[in-house]
mmCIF file with all atom_site columns, C-alpha atoms in Angstrom:
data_model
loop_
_atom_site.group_PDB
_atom_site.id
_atom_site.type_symbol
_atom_site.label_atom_id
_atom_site.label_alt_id
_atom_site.label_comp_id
_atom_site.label_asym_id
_atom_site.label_entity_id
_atom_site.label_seq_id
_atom_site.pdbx_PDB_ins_code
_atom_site.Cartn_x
_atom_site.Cartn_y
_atom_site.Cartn_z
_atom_site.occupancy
_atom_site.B_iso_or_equiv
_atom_site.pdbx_formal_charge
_atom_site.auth_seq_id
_atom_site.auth_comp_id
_atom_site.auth_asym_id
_atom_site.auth_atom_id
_atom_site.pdbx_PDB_model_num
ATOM 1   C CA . UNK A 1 1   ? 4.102   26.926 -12.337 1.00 32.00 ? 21  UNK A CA 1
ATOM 2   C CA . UNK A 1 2   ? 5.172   27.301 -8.679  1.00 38.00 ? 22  UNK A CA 1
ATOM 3   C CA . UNK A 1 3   ? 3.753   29.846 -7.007  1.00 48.00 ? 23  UNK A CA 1
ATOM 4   C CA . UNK A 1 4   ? 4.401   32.608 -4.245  1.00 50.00 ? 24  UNK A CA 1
ATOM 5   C CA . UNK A 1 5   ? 1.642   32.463 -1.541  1.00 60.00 ? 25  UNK A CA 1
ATOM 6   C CA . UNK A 1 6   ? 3.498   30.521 1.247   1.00 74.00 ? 26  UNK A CA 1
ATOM 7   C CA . UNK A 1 7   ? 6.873   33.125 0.926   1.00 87.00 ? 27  UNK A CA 1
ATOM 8   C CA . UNK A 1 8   ? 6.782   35.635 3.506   1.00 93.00 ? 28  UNK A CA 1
ATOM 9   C CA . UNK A 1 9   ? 8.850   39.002 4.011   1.00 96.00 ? 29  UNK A CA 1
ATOM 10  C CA . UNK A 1 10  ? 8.979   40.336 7.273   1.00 96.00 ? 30  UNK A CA 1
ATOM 11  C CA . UNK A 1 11  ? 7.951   44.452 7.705   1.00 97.00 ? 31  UNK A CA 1
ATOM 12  C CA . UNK A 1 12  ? 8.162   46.410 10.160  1.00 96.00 ? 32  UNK A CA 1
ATOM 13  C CA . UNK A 1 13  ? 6.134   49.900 10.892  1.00 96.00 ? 33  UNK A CA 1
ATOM 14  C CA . UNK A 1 14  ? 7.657   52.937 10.479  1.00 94.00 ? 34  UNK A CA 1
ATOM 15  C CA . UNK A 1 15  ? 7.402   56.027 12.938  1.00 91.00 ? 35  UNK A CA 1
ATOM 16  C CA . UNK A 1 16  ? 9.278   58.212 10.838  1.00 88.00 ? 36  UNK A CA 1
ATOM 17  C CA . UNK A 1 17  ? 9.579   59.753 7.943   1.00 87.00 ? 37  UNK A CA 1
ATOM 18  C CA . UNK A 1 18  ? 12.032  62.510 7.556   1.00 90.00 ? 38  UNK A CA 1
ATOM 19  C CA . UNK A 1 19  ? 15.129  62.333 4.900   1.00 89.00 ? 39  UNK A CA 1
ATOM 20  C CA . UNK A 1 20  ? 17.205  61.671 7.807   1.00 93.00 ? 40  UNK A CA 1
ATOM 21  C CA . UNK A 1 21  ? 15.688  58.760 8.773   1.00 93.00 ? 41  UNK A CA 1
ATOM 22  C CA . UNK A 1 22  ? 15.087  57.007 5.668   1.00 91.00 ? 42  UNK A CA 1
ATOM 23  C CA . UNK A 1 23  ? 18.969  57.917 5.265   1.00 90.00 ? 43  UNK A CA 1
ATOM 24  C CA . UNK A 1 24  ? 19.914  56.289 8.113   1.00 94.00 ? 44  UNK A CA 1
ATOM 25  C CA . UNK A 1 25  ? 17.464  53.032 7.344   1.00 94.00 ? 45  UNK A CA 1
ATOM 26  C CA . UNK A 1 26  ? 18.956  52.600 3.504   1.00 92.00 ? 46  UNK A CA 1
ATOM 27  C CA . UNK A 1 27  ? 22.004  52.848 5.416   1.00 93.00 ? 47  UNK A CA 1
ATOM 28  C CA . UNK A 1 28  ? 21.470  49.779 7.604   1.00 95.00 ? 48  UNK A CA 1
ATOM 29  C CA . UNK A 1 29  ? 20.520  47.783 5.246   1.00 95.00 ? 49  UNK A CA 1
ATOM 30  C CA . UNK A 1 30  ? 16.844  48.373 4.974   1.00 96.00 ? 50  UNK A CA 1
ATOM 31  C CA . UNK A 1 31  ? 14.410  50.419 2.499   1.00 96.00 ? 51  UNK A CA 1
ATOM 32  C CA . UNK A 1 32  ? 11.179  52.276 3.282   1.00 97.00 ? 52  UNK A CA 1
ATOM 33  C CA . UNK A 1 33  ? 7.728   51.306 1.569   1.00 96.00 ? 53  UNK A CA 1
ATOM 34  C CA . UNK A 1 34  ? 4.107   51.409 2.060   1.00 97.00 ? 54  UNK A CA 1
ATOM 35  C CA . UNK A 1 35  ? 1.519   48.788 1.941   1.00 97.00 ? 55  UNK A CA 1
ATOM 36  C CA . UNK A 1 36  ? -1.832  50.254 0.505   1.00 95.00 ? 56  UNK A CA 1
ATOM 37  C CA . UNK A 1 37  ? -5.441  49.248 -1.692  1.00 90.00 ? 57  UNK A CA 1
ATOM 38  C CA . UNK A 1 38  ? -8.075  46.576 -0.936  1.00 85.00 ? 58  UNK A CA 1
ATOM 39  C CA . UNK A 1 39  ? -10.100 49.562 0.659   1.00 85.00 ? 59  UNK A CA 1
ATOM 40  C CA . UNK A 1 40  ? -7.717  49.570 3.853   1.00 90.00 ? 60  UNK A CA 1
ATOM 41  C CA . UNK A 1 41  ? -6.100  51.854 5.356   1.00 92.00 ? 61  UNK A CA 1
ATOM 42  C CA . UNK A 1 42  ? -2.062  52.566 4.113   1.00 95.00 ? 62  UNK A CA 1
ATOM 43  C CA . UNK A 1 43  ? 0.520   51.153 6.139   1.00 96.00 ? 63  UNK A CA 1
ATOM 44  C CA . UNK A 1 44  ? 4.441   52.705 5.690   1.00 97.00 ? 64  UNK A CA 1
ATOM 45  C CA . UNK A 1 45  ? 6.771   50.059 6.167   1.00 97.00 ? 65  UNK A CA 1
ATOM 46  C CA . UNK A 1 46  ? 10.426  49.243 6.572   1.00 97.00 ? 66  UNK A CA 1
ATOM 47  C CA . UNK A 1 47  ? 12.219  46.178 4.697   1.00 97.00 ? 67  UNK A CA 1
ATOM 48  C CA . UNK A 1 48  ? 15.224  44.143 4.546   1.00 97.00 ? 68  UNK A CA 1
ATOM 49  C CA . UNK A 1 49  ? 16.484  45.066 1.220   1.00 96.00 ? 69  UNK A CA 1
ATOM 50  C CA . UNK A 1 50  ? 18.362  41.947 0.542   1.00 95.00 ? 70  UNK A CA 1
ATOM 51  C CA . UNK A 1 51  ? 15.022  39.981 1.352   1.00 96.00 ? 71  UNK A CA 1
ATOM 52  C CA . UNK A 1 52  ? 12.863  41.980 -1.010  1.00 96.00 ? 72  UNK A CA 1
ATOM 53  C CA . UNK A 1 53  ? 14.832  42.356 -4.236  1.00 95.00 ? 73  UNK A CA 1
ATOM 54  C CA . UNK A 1 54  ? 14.780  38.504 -4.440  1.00 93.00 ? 74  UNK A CA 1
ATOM 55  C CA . UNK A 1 55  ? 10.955  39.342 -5.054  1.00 94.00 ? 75  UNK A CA 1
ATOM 56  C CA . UNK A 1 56  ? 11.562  42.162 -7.043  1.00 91.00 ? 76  UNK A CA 1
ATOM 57  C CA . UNK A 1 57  ? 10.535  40.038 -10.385 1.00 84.00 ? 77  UNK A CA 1
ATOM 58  C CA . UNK A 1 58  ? 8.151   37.016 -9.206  1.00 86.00 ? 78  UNK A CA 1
ATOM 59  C CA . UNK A 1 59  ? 6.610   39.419 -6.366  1.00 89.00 ? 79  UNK A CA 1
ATOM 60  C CA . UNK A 1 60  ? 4.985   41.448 -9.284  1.00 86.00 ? 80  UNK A CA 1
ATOM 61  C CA . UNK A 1 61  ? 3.230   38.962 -10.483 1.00 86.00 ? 81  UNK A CA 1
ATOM 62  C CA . UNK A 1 62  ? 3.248   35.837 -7.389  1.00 88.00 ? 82  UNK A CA 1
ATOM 63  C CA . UNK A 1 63  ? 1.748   36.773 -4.129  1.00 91.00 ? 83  UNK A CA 1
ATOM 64  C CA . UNK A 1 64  ? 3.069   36.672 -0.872  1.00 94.00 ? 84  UNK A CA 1
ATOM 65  C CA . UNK A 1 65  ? 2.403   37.292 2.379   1.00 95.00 ? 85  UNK A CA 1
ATOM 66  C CA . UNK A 1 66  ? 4.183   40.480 4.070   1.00 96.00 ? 86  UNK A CA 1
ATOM 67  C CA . UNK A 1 67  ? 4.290   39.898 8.008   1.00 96.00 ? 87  UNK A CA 1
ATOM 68  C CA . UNK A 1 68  ? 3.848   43.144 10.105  1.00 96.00 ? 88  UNK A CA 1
ATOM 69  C CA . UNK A 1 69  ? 3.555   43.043 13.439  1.00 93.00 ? 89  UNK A CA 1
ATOM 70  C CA . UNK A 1 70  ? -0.089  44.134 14.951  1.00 91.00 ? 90  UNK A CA 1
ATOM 71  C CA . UNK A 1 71  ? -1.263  44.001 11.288  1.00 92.00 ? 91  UNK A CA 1
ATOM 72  C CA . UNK A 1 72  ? -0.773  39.965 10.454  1.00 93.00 ? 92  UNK A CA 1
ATOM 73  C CA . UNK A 1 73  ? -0.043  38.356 7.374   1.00 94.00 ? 93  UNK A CA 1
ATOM 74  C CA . UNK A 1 74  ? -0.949  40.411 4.700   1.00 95.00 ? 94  UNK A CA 1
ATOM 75  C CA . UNK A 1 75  ? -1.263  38.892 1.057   1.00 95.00 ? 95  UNK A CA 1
ATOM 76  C CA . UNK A 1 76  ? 0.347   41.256 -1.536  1.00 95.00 ? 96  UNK A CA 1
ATOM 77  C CA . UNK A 1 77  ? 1.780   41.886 -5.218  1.00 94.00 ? 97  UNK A CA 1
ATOM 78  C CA . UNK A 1 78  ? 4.923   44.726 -5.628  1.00 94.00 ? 98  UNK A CA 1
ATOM 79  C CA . UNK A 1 79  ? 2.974   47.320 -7.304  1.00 92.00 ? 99  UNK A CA 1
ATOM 80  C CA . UNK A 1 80  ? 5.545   49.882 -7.924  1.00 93.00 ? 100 UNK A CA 1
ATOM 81  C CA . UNK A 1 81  ? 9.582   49.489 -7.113  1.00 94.00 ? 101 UNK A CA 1
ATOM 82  C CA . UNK A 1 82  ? 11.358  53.544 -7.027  1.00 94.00 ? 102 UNK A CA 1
ATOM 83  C CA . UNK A 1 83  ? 14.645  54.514 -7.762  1.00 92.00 ? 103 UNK A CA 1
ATOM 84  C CA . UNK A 1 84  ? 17.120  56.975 -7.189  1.00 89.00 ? 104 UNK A CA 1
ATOM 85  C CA . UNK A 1 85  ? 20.391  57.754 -9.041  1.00 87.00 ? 105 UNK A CA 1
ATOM 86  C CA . UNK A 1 86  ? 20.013  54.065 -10.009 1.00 88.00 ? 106 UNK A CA 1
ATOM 87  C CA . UNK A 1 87  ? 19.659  52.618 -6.765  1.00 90.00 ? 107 UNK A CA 1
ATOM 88  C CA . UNK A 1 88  ? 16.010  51.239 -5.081  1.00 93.00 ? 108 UNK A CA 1
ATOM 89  C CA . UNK A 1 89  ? 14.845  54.214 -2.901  1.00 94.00 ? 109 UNK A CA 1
ATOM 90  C CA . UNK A 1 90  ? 11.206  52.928 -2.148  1.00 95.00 ? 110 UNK A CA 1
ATOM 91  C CA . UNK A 1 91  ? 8.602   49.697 -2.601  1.00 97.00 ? 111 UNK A CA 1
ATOM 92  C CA . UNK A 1 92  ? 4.586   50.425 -3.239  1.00 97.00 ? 112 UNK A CA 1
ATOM 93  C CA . UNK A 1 93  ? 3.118   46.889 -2.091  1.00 97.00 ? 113 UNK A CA 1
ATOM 94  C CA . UNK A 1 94  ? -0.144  46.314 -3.025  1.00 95.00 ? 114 UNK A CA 1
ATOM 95  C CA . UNK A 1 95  ? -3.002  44.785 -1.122  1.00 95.00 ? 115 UNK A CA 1
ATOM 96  C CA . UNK A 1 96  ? -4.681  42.125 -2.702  1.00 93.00 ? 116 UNK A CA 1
ATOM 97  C CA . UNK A 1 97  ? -7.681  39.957 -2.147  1.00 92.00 ? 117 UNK A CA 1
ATOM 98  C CA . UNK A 1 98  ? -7.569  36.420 -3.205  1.00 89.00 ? 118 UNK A CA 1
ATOM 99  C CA . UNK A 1 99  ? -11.080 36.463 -4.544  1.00 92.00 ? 119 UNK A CA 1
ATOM 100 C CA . UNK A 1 100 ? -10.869 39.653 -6.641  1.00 92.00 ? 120 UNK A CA 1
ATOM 101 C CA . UNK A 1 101 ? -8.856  39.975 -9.930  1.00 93.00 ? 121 UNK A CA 1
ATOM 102 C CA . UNK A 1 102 ? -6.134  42.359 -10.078 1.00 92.00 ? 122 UNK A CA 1
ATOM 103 C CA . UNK A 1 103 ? -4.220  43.781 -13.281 1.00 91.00 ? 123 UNK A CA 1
ATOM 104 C CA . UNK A 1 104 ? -0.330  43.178 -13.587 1.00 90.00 ? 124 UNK A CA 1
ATOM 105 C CA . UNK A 1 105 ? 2.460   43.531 -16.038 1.00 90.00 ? 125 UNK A CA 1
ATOM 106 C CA . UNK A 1 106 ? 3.841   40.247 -16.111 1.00 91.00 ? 126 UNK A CA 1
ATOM 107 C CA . UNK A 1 107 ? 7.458   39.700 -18.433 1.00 91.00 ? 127 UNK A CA 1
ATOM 108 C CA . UNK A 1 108 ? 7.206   37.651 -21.362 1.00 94.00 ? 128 UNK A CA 1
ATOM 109 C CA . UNK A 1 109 ? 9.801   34.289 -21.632 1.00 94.00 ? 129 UNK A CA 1
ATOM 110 C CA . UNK A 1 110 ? 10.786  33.950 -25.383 1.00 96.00 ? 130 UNK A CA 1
ATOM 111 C CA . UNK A 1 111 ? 12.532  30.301 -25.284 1.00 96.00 ? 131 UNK A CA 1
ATOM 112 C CA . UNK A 1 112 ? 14.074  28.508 -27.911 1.00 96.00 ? 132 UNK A CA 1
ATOM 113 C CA . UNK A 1 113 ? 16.513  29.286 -30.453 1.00 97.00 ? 133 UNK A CA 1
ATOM 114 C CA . UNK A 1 114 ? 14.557  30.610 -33.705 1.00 97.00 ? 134 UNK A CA 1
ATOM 115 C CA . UNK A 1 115 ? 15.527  28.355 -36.879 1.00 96.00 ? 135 UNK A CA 1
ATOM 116 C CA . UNK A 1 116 ? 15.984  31.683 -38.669 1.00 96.00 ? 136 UNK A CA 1
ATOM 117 C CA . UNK A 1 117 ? 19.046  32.820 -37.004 1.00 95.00 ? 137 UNK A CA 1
ATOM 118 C CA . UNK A 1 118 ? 20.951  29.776 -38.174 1.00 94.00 ? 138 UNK A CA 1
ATOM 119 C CA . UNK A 1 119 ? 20.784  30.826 -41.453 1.00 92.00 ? 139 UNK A CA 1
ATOM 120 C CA . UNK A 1 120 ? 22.019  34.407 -40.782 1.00 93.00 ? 140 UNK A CA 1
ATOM 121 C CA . UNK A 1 121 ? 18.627  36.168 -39.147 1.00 95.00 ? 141 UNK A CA 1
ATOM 122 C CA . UNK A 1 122 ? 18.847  38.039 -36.188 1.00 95.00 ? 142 UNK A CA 1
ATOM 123 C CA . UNK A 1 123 ? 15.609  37.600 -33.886 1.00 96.00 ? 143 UNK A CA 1
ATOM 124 C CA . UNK A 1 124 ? 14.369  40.753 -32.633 1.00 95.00 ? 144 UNK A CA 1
ATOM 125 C CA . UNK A 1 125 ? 12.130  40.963 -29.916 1.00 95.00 ? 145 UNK A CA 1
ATOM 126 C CA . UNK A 1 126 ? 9.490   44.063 -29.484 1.00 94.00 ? 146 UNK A CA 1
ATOM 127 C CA . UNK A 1 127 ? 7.397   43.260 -26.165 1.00 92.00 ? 147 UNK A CA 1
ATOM 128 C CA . UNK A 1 128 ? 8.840   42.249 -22.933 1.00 91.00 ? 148 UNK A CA 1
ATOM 129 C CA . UNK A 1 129 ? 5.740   42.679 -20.971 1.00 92.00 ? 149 UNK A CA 1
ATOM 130 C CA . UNK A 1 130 ? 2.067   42.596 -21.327 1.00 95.00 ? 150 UNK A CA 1
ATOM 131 C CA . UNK A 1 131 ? -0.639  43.608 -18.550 1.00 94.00 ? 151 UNK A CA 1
ATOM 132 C CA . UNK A 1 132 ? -3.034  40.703 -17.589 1.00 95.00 ? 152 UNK A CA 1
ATOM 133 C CA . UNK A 1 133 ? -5.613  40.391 -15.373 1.00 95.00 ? 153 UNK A CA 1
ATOM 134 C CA . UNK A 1 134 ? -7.334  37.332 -13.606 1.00 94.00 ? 154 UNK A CA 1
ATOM 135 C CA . UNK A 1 135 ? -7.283  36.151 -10.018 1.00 93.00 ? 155 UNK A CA 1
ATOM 136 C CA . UNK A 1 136 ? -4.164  36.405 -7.831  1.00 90.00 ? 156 UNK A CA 1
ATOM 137 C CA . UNK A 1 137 ? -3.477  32.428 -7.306  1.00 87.00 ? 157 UNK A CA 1
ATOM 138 C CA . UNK A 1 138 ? -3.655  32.243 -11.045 1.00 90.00 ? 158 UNK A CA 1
ATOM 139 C CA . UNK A 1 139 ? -1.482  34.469 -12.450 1.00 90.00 ? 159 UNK A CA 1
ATOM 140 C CA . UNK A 1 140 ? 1.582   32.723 -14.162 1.00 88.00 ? 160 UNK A CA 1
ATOM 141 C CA . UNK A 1 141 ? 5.252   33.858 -13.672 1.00 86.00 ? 161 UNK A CA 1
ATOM 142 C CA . UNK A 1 142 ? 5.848   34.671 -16.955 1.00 89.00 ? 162 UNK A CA 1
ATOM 143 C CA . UNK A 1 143 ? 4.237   34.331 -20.249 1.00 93.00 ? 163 UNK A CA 1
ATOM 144 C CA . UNK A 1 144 ? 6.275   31.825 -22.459 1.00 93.00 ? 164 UNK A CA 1
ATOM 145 C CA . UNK A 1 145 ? 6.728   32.416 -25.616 1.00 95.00 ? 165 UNK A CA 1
ATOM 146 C CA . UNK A 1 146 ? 8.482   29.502 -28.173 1.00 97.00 ? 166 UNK A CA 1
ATOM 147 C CA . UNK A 1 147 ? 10.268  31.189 -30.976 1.00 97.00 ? 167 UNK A CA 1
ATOM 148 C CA . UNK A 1 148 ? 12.263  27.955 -32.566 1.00 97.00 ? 168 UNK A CA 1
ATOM 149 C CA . UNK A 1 149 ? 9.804   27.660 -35.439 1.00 96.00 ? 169 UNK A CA 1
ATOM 150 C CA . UNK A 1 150 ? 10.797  31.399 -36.449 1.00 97.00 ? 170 UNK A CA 1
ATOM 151 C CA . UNK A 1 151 ? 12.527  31.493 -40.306 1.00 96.00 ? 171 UNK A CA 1
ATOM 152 C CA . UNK A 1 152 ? 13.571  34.511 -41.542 1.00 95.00 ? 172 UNK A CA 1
ATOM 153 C CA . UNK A 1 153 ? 10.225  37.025 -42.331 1.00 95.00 ? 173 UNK A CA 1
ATOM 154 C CA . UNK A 1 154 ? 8.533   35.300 -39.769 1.00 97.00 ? 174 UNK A CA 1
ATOM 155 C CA . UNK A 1 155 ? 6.863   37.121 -36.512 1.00 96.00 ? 175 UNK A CA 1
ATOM 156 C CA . UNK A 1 156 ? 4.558   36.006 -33.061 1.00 96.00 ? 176 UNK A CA 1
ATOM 157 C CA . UNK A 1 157 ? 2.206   37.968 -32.098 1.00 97.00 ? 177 UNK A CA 1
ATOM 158 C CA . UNK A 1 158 ? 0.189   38.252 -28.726 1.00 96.00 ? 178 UNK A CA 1
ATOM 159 C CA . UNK A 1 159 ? -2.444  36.083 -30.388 1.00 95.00 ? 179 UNK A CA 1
ATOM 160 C CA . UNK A 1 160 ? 0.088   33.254 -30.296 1.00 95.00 ? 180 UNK A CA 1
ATOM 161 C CA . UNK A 1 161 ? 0.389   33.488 -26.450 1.00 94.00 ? 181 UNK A CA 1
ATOM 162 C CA . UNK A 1 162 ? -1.260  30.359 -24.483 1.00 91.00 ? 182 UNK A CA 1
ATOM 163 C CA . UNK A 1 163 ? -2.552  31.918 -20.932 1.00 90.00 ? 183 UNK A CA 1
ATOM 164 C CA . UNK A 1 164 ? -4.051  29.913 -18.641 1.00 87.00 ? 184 UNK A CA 1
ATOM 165 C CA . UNK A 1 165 ? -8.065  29.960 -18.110 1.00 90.00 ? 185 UNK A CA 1
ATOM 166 C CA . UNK A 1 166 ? -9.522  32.635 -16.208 1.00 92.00 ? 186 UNK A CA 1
ATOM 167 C CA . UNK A 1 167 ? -6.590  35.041 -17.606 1.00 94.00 ? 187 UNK A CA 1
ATOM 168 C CA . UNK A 1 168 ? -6.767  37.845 -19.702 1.00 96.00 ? 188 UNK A CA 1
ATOM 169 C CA . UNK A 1 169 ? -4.341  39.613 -21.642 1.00 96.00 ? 189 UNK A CA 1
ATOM 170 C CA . UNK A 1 170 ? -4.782  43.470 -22.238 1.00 96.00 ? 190 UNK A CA 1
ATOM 171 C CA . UNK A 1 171 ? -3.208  43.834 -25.231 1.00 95.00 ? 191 UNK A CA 1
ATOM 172 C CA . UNK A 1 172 ? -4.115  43.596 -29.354 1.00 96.00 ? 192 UNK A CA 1
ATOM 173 C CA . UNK A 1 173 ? -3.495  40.480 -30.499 1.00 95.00 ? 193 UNK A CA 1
ATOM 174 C CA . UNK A 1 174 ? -1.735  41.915 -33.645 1.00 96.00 ? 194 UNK A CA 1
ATOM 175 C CA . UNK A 1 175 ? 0.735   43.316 -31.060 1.00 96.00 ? 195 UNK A CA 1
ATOM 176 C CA . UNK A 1 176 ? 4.448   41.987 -32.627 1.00 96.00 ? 196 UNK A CA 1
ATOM 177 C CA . UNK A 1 177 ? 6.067   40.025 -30.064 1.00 97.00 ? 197 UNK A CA 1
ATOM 178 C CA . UNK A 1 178 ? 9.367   38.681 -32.356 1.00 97.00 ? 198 UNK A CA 1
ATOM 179 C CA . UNK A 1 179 ? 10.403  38.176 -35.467 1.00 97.00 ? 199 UNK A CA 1
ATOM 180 C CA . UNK A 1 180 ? 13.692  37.058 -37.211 1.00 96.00 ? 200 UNK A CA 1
ATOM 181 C CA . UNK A 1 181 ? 15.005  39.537 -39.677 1.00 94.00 ? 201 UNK A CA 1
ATOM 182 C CA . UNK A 1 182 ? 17.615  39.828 -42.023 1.00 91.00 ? 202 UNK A CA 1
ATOM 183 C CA . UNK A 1 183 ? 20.405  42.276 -40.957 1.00 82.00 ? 203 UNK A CA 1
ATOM 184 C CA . UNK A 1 184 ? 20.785  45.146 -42.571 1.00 71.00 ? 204 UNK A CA 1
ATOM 185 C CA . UNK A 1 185 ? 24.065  45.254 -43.423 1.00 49.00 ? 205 UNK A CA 1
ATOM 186 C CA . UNK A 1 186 ? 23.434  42.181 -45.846 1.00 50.00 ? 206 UNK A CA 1
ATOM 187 C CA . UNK A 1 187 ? 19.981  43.654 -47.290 1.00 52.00 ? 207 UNK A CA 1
ATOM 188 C CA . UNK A 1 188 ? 21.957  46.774 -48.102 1.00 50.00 ? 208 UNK A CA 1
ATOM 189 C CA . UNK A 1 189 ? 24.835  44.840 -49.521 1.00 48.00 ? 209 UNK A CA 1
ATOM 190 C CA . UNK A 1 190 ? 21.788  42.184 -51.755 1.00 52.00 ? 210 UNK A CA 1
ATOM 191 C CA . UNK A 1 191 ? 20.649  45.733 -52.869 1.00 55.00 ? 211 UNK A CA 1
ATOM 192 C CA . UNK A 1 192 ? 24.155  46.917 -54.095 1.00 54.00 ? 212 UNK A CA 1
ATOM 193 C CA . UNK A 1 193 ? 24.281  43.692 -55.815 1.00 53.00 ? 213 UNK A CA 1
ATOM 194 C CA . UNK A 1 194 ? 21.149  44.203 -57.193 1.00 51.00 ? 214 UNK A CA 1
ATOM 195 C CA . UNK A 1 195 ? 21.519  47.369 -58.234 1.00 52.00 ? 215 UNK A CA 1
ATOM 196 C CA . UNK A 1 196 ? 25.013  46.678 -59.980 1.00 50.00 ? 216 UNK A CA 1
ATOM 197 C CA . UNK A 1 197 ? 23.990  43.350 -62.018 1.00 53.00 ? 217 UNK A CA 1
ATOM 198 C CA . UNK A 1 198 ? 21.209  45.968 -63.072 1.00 55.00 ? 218 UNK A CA 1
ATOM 199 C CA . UNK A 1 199 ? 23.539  48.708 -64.507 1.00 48.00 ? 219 UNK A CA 1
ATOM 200 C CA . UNK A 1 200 ? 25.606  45.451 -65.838 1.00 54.00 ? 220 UNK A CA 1
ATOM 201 C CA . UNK A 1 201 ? 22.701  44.403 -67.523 1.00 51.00 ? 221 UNK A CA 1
ATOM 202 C CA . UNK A 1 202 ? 21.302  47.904 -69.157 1.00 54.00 ? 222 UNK A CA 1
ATOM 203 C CA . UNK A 1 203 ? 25.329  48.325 -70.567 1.00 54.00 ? 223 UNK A CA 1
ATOM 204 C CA . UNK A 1 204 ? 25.300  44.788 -72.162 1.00 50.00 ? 224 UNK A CA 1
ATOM 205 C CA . UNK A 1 205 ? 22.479  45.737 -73.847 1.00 50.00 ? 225 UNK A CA 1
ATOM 206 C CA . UNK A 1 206 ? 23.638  48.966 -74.570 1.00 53.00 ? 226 UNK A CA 1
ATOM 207 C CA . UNK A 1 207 ? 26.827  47.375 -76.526 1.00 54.00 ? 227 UNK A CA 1
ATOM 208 C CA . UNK A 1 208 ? 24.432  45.170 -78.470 1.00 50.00 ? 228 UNK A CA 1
#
């Protein structure tokens, strides 16, 4: 999988920090944030919004670099993205060294079409993220998941994830990922049907 280390966002520092001024920065097109961890000292930043919410998925789990000026090229994850009345009020970015592991939620890719659901099953899927941990240039985009085997009862679980080496998953591997089901409307109406070829039955036998 591709990876994020050579994108770069450009940040720059900011000098204030009143309502009005984060106002007027949202306003112009930008959005405040703050660059912190790796033992250094917290930097508050200001970013093009349009630049950074085309990281807002692969920068939580792909690094890249986050140019400020009299600070370098930084290497970091988004840590933490805020909102306000629905819209993107402030970014955490988090510092990261490339030779130290970090712990992320990364989203989980179900692909295929599950056999199941062509034979009236509806796949239902329970966990769209999982935490992992390993080293920052090997953390995967997503975690893929192939449900096309999937007939109706069936279910994945996180023990049926393949991670590459040197990652970990933090999460039980009983954990239900998917399964195909049938849909209730049709197990109530099978019961009905049961339940009247039943009372059928018992009056038949009744008449005999």
């Amino acid at each position: 999988m591709s990876k994020g280390n050579n994108v770069q966002l450009k940040a720059d520092v900011r000098n204030e920090f009143t309502r009005a001024s984060r106002r007027v920065l949202r306003e112009n097109g930008g959005i405040p944030g703050v660059v912190y961890g790796a033992g250094e000292e917290s930097i508050p930043v200001a970013v093009d919004f349009k630049d950074t919410s085309k990281l807002f998925h692969t920068g939580r789990s792909e690094v890249f670099q986050l140019d400020i000026p009299g600070s370098g090229k930084i290497p970091v994850l988004i840590k933490d993205i805020q909102k306000r009345r629905g819209n993107v009020s402030h970014v955490d970015f988090l510092r990261i060294s490339m030779n130290k592991p970090v712990r992320v939620s990364i989203g989980v890719d179900f692909q295929g079409t599950a056999v199941g659901t062509k034979t009236g099953g509806i796949l239902q899927t329970q966990l769209n993220a999982i935490d992992v941990e390993g080293l920052p240039g090997d953390l995967p985009s997503t975690l893929e998941v192939d449900v096309s085997a999937l007939e109706i009862g069936d279910k994945l679980t996180v023990a049926d994830i393949k991670v590459p080496k040197g990652i970990t998953l933090h999460a039980s591997e009983e954990e239900v990922l998917a399964s195909v089901i049938v849909p209730r409307a049709v197990e109530a109406a099978e019961t009905e049907d049961a339940g009247t070829e039943e009372a059928n039955a018992e009056e038949t036998t009744e008449e005999s």
